[in-house]
Structure formats: structure tokens, C-alpha cells
Amino acid sequence: MSDPVVVLDDLRDESDELDRLVAELSEERWGAPTPAPGWTIAHQIAHLAWTDRAALLAATDAEAFAAETEKALAAPDRFVDEGAEEGAKLPPAELLARWREGRDRLQEALRAVPSGARFPWYGPPMSAPAMATARLMETWAHGQDVADALGVVRAPTARLRHVAWIGHRARDYAFLVRGLPVPAEPIRVEVTAPDGALWTYGPEGAAQKVTGTALDFCLLVTQRVHRDDTALVADGPDAERWLAVAQAFAGPAGPGRAPEGA
């Protein structure tokens, strides 16, 4: 994982990029549908604001976060949508202000977490750098939904390395959350970065491997594209199985996206 200051700086920059996409939208455009069924642009930003608040609680008030976790366990298939729905009802200016304030407070909190400290989360306990990486991954993924809704093509950046890292790191979780057996062998990932460099994850001598572009890999592990709509190559049966269920985020298994034209 990168230096925590670098990850937090990249999270700030990723958030700012998305902020620029929505800051000047009309109220009507905030209601535009995104590729996530039933979610508008407002829902996407509301979800980020809601999750930032949960992350802030986890980092600063474990008892309060435990109460939030109980709510999630009581309605595992609804709590994410309900959080987004509540925020999406706000006037856009108020929602935008809430998101900005929440992410600034989270930045301050994560920068103050002692090195090596961990706090609870919906999946495994998190360190501050891991939480920042997870927040960047989600911000990028939901930002992709917003960009798609607006017809904007975003230029991929070096910040994708954090998304690729957590996508590889979450390999076993993607199987476990579906009740599937975890592959016994390691899987190497070699993806081409936006600047042409090669990003690698996993042991060099692994018998199974995934190759392609970093953008395709990040879109797949965040479930923003169907496997068939990428140029990723899986070398080995476990690698192929992984790409069918890849999931970089905590929580229940997502439904993924339908193939283009389906």
C-alpha cells in the first residue's frame, strides 16, 4: 500500500474531480438516472456522503459505529439503498454541502489516526491508509456512474493504482461473500497503467494470471462493467472464476452490470 499521506492526498483529489462534475449541475440534472438501477446522480453523491459519515464514526467512535453496524445487519439488502435514498431527498445544494463537509472531516480524522491503529468496518478492521484506499475506490466507482450519466469520458489517472490494489487484495472476500471456495493458489495481476507502466500484484511466479489494462481491471472489480465488455485475459481456471465474481467493496455481493446491448 502507498504512503498514507499519498493515499489521503489522492482521495482528496479524486473527490475534487467528482465535485467539479456535479458542482454546477441544475436541480433537474441532479435527478438524472445513472447506470445503477433506481439511482440518480443525487443518490450517488448521497451514498458517498453517507459512507463518509460511517467511516468517520468507525475512526472516531467505535461504539456509535457498532450501533450503525447493527442496523446494517438487520437489513443487509436495504441499508445501502436506504441511506442513499434519504440523502437524495435533500436539496442539491444541501446535499453537496453535506458531502463536502463530511469528506473534509474524514480527511482530518484519518490523518490523525496513529500509525498501525485499526478500527472496525463492515468487512475486516481497517487502518487509516486502508480506509482512505477504500474511500478512493468508492469515490472513483460512483464517480464513474455520475460521469456515465452525464455522458462525460474521464481520463484515467495514476490514482487507479489504489483501486487496482484493493481489487486484488479483496480476491478472497469476493469468493467468501458468495459462499464459494477460495482458490488455493495465488493469482498474479499485471495491468497497464494510464502512462504505460506495468502495475503488478501477487507473486511473480504464480501459475495463474490476469492481464489487461488497469482501467478495465478497475471497472470490473468495482462492478462498473461486465466481464465480457473488457479486454482482460485470464490465464487459468481460478483466474477466470475470479473475474466472474470480482468485488473490491465490502458488504453483500453486488449484482454486477449486464453486458452492453443486453
mmCIF file with all atom_site columns, N, CA, C and O in Angstrom, residues 13 19 55 78 81 87 94 144 149 165 179 210 215 220 223-224 232 258:
data_model
loop_
_atom_site.group_PDB
_atom_site.id
_atom_site.type_symbol
_atom_site.label_atom_id
_atom_site.label_alt_id
_atom_site.label_comp_id
_atom_site.label_asym_id
_atom_site.label_entity_id
_atom_site.label_seq_id
_atom_site.pdbx_PDB_ins_code
_atom_site.Cartn_x
_atom_site.Cartn_y
_atom_site.Cartn_z
_atom_site.occupancy
_atom_site.B_iso_or_equiv
_atom_site.pdbx_formal_charge
_atom_site.auth_seq_id
_atom_site.auth_comp_id
_atom_site.auth_asym_id
_atom_site.auth_atom_id
_atom_site.pdbx_PDB_model_num
ATOM 1  N N  . ASP A 1 13  ? -7.995  14.439  -4.077  1.00 0.00 ? 13  ASP A N  1
ATOM 2  C CA . ASP A 1 13  ? -8.006  14.829  -5.491  1.00 0.00 ? 13  ASP A CA 1
ATOM 3  C C  . ASP A 1 13  ? -9.121  14.113  -6.252  1.00 0.00 ? 13  ASP A C  1
ATOM 4  O O  . ASP A 1 13  ? -9.757  14.706  -7.137  1.00 0.00 ? 13  ASP A O  1
ATOM 5  N N  . ASP A 1 19  ? -16.397 16.354  -7.583  1.00 0.00 ? 19  ASP A N  1
ATOM 6  C CA . ASP A 1 19  ? -17.075 17.584  -7.170  1.00 0.00 ? 19  ASP A CA 1
ATOM 7  C C  . ASP A 1 19  ? -17.233 18.525  -8.357  1.00 0.00 ? 19  ASP A C  1
ATOM 8  O O  . ASP A 1 19  ? -18.290 19.134  -8.560  1.00 0.00 ? 19  ASP A O  1
ATOM 9  N N  . ALA A 1 55  ? -17.617 6.005   7.918   1.00 0.00 ? 55  ALA A N  1
ATOM 10 C CA . ALA A 1 55  ? -16.174 5.868   8.091   1.00 0.00 ? 55  ALA A CA 1
ATOM 11 C C  . ALA A 1 55  ? -15.661 6.777   9.198   1.00 0.00 ? 55  ALA A C  1
ATOM 12 O O  . ALA A 1 55  ? -14.772 6.390   9.974   1.00 0.00 ? 55  ALA A O  1
ATOM 13 N N  . ARG A 1 78  ? -30.963 -3.731  2.266   1.00 0.00 ? 78  ARG A N  1
ATOM 14 C CA . ARG A 1 78  ? -31.643 -2.447  2.105   1.00 0.00 ? 78  ARG A CA 1
ATOM 15 C C  . ARG A 1 78  ? -30.883 -1.249  2.652   1.00 0.00 ? 78  ARG A C  1
ATOM 16 O O  . ARG A 1 78  ? -31.138 -0.125  2.228   1.00 0.00 ? 78  ARG A O  1
ATOM 17 N N  . ASP A 1 81  ? -29.199 1.199   0.094   1.00 0.00 ? 81  ASP A N  1
ATOM 18 C CA . ASP A 1 81  ? -30.173 1.951   -0.695  1.00 0.00 ? 81  ASP A CA 1
ATOM 19 C C  . ASP A 1 81  ? -30.930 2.953   0.164   1.00 0.00 ? 81  ASP A C  1
ATOM 20 O O  . ASP A 1 81  ? -31.215 4.071   -0.279  1.00 0.00 ? 81  ASP A O  1
ATOM 21 N N  . GLY A 1 87  ? -30.542 10.691  1.670   1.00 0.00 ? 87  GLY A N  1
ATOM 22 C CA . GLY A 1 87  ? -29.750 11.848  1.264   1.00 0.00 ? 87  GLY A CA 1
ATOM 23 C C  . GLY A 1 87  ? -30.206 12.447  -0.045  1.00 0.00 ? 87  GLY A C  1
ATOM 24 O O  . GLY A 1 87  ? -30.133 13.670  -0.243  1.00 0.00 ? 87  GLY A O  1
ATOM 25 N N  . GLU A 1 94  ? -27.791 21.522  -0.465  1.00 0.00 ? 94  GLU A N  1
ATOM 26 C CA . GLU A 1 94  ? -27.591 20.998  0.892   1.00 0.00 ? 94  GLU A CA 1
ATOM 27 C C  . GLU A 1 94  ? -26.856 19.664  0.853   1.00 0.00 ? 94  GLU A C  1
ATOM 28 O O  . GLU A 1 94  ? -25.965 19.409  1.678   1.00 0.00 ? 94  GLU A O  1
ATOM 29 N N  . GLN A 1 144 ? -17.693 7.254   -11.608 1.00 0.00 ? 144 GLN A N  1
ATOM 30 C CA . GLN A 1 144 ? -17.880 6.693   -12.950 1.00 0.00 ? 144 GLN A CA 1
ATOM 31 C C  . GLN A 1 144 ? -19.352 6.647   -13.311 1.00 0.00 ? 144 GLN A C  1
ATOM 32 O O  . GLN A 1 144 ? -19.737 6.950   -14.451 1.00 0.00 ? 144 GLN A O  1
ATOM 33 N N  . ALA A 1 149 ? -23.687 9.007   -16.503 1.00 0.00 ? 149 ALA A N  1
ATOM 34 C CA . ALA A 1 149 ? -24.993 9.667   -16.579 1.00 0.00 ? 149 ALA A CA 1
ATOM 35 C C  . ALA A 1 149 ? -24.919 10.988  -17.322 1.00 0.00 ? 149 ALA A C  1
ATOM 36 O O  . ALA A 1 149 ? -25.856 11.378  -18.020 1.00 0.00 ? 149 ALA A O  1
ATOM 37 N N  . TRP A 1 165 ? -5.130  -2.093  -6.486  1.00 0.00 ? 165 TRP A N  1
ATOM 38 C CA . TRP A 1 165 ? -4.561  -2.765  -5.309  1.00 0.00 ? 165 TRP A CA 1
ATOM 39 C C  . TRP A 1 165 ? -5.652  -3.386  -4.462  1.00 0.00 ? 165 TRP A C  1
ATOM 40 O O  . TRP A 1 165 ? -5.568  -4.555  -4.084  1.00 0.00 ? 165 TRP A O  1
ATOM 41 N N  . GLY A 1 179 ? -20.194 -17.423 -0.742  1.00 0.00 ? 179 GLY A N  1
ATOM 42 C CA . GLY A 1 179 ? -20.214 -18.806 -0.270  1.00 0.00 ? 179 GLY A CA 1
ATOM 43 C C  . GLY A 1 179 ? -19.489 -19.755 -1.191  1.00 0.00 ? 179 GLY A C  1
ATOM 44 O O  . GLY A 1 179 ? -19.795 -20.953 -1.219  1.00 0.00 ? 179 GLY A O  1
ATOM 45 N N  . VAL A 1 210 ? -3.874  -12.671 -14.415 1.00 0.00 ? 210 VAL A N  1
ATOM 46 C CA . VAL A 1 210 ? -4.822  -11.785 -15.098 1.00 0.00 ? 210 VAL A CA 1
ATOM 47 C C  . VAL A 1 210 ? -4.029  -10.641 -15.699 1.00 0.00 ? 210 VAL A C  1
ATOM 48 O O  . VAL A 1 210 ? -3.192  -10.027 -15.032 1.00 0.00 ? 210 VAL A O  1
ATOM 49 N N  . LEU A 1 215 ? -7.492  0.226   -16.301 1.00 0.00 ? 215 LEU A N  1
ATOM 50 C CA . LEU A 1 215 ? -8.852  0.759   -16.355 1.00 0.00 ? 215 LEU A CA 1
ATOM 51 C C  . LEU A 1 215 ? -9.869  -0.371  -16.419 1.00 0.00 ? 215 LEU A C  1
ATOM 52 O O  . LEU A 1 215 ? -10.859 -0.381  -15.666 1.00 0.00 ? 215 LEU A O  1
ATOM 53 N N  . LEU A 1 220 ? -13.959 -3.527  -13.636 1.00 0.00 ? 220 LEU A N  1
ATOM 54 C CA . LEU A 1 220 ? -14.532 -4.843  -13.335 1.00 0.00 ? 220 LEU A CA 1
ATOM 55 C C  . LEU A 1 220 ? -14.643 -5.078  -11.828 1.00 0.00 ? 220 LEU A C  1
ATOM 56 O O  . LEU A 1 220 ? -15.688 -5.510  -11.345 1.00 0.00 ? 220 LEU A O  1
ATOM 57 N N  . GLN A 1 223 ? -17.366 -3.433  -10.322 1.00 0.00 ? 223 GLN A N  1
ATOM 58 C CA . GLN A 1 223 ? -18.619 -3.866  -10.965 1.00 0.00 ? 223 GLN A CA 1
ATOM 59 C C  . GLN A 1 223 ? -19.270 -2.730  -11.752 1.00 0.00 ? 223 GLN A C  1
ATOM 60 O O  . GLN A 1 223 ? -20.484 -2.561  -11.733 1.00 0.00 ? 223 GLN A O  1
ATOM 61 N N  . ARG A 1 224 ? -18.445 -1.996  -12.472 1.00 0.00 ? 224 ARG A N  1
ATOM 62 C CA . ARG A 1 224 ? -18.959 -0.943  -13.367 1.00 0.00 ? 224 ARG A CA 1
ATOM 63 C C  . ARG A 1 224 ? -18.980 -1.392  -14.811 1.00 0.00 ? 224 ARG A C  1
ATOM 64 O O  . ARG A 1 224 ? -19.364 -0.626  -15.701 1.00 0.00 ? 224 ARG A O  1
ATOM 65 N N  . LEU A 1 232 ? -9.734  -7.956  -20.596 1.00 0.00 ? 232 LEU A N  1
ATOM 66 C CA . LEU A 1 232 ? -8.915  -8.687  -19.633 1.00 0.00 ? 232 LEU A CA 1
ATOM 67 C C  . LEU A 1 232 ? -8.746  -10.140 -20.063 1.00 0.00 ? 232 LEU A C  1
ATOM 68 O O  . LEU A 1 232 ? -9.676  -10.761 -20.576 1.00 0.00 ? 232 LEU A O  1
ATOM 69 N N  . ALA A 1 258 ? -24.944 -5.705  -16.501 1.00 0.00 ? 258 ALA A N  1
ATOM 70 C CA . ALA A 1 258 ? -25.279 -6.531  -17.658 1.00 0.00 ? 258 ALA A CA 1
ATOM 71 C C  . ALA A 1 258 ? -24.330 -6.207  -18.802 1.00 0.00 ? 258 ALA A C  1
ATOM 72 O O  . ALA A 1 258 ? -23.793 -5.092  -18.888 1.00 0.00 ? 258 ALA A O  1
#
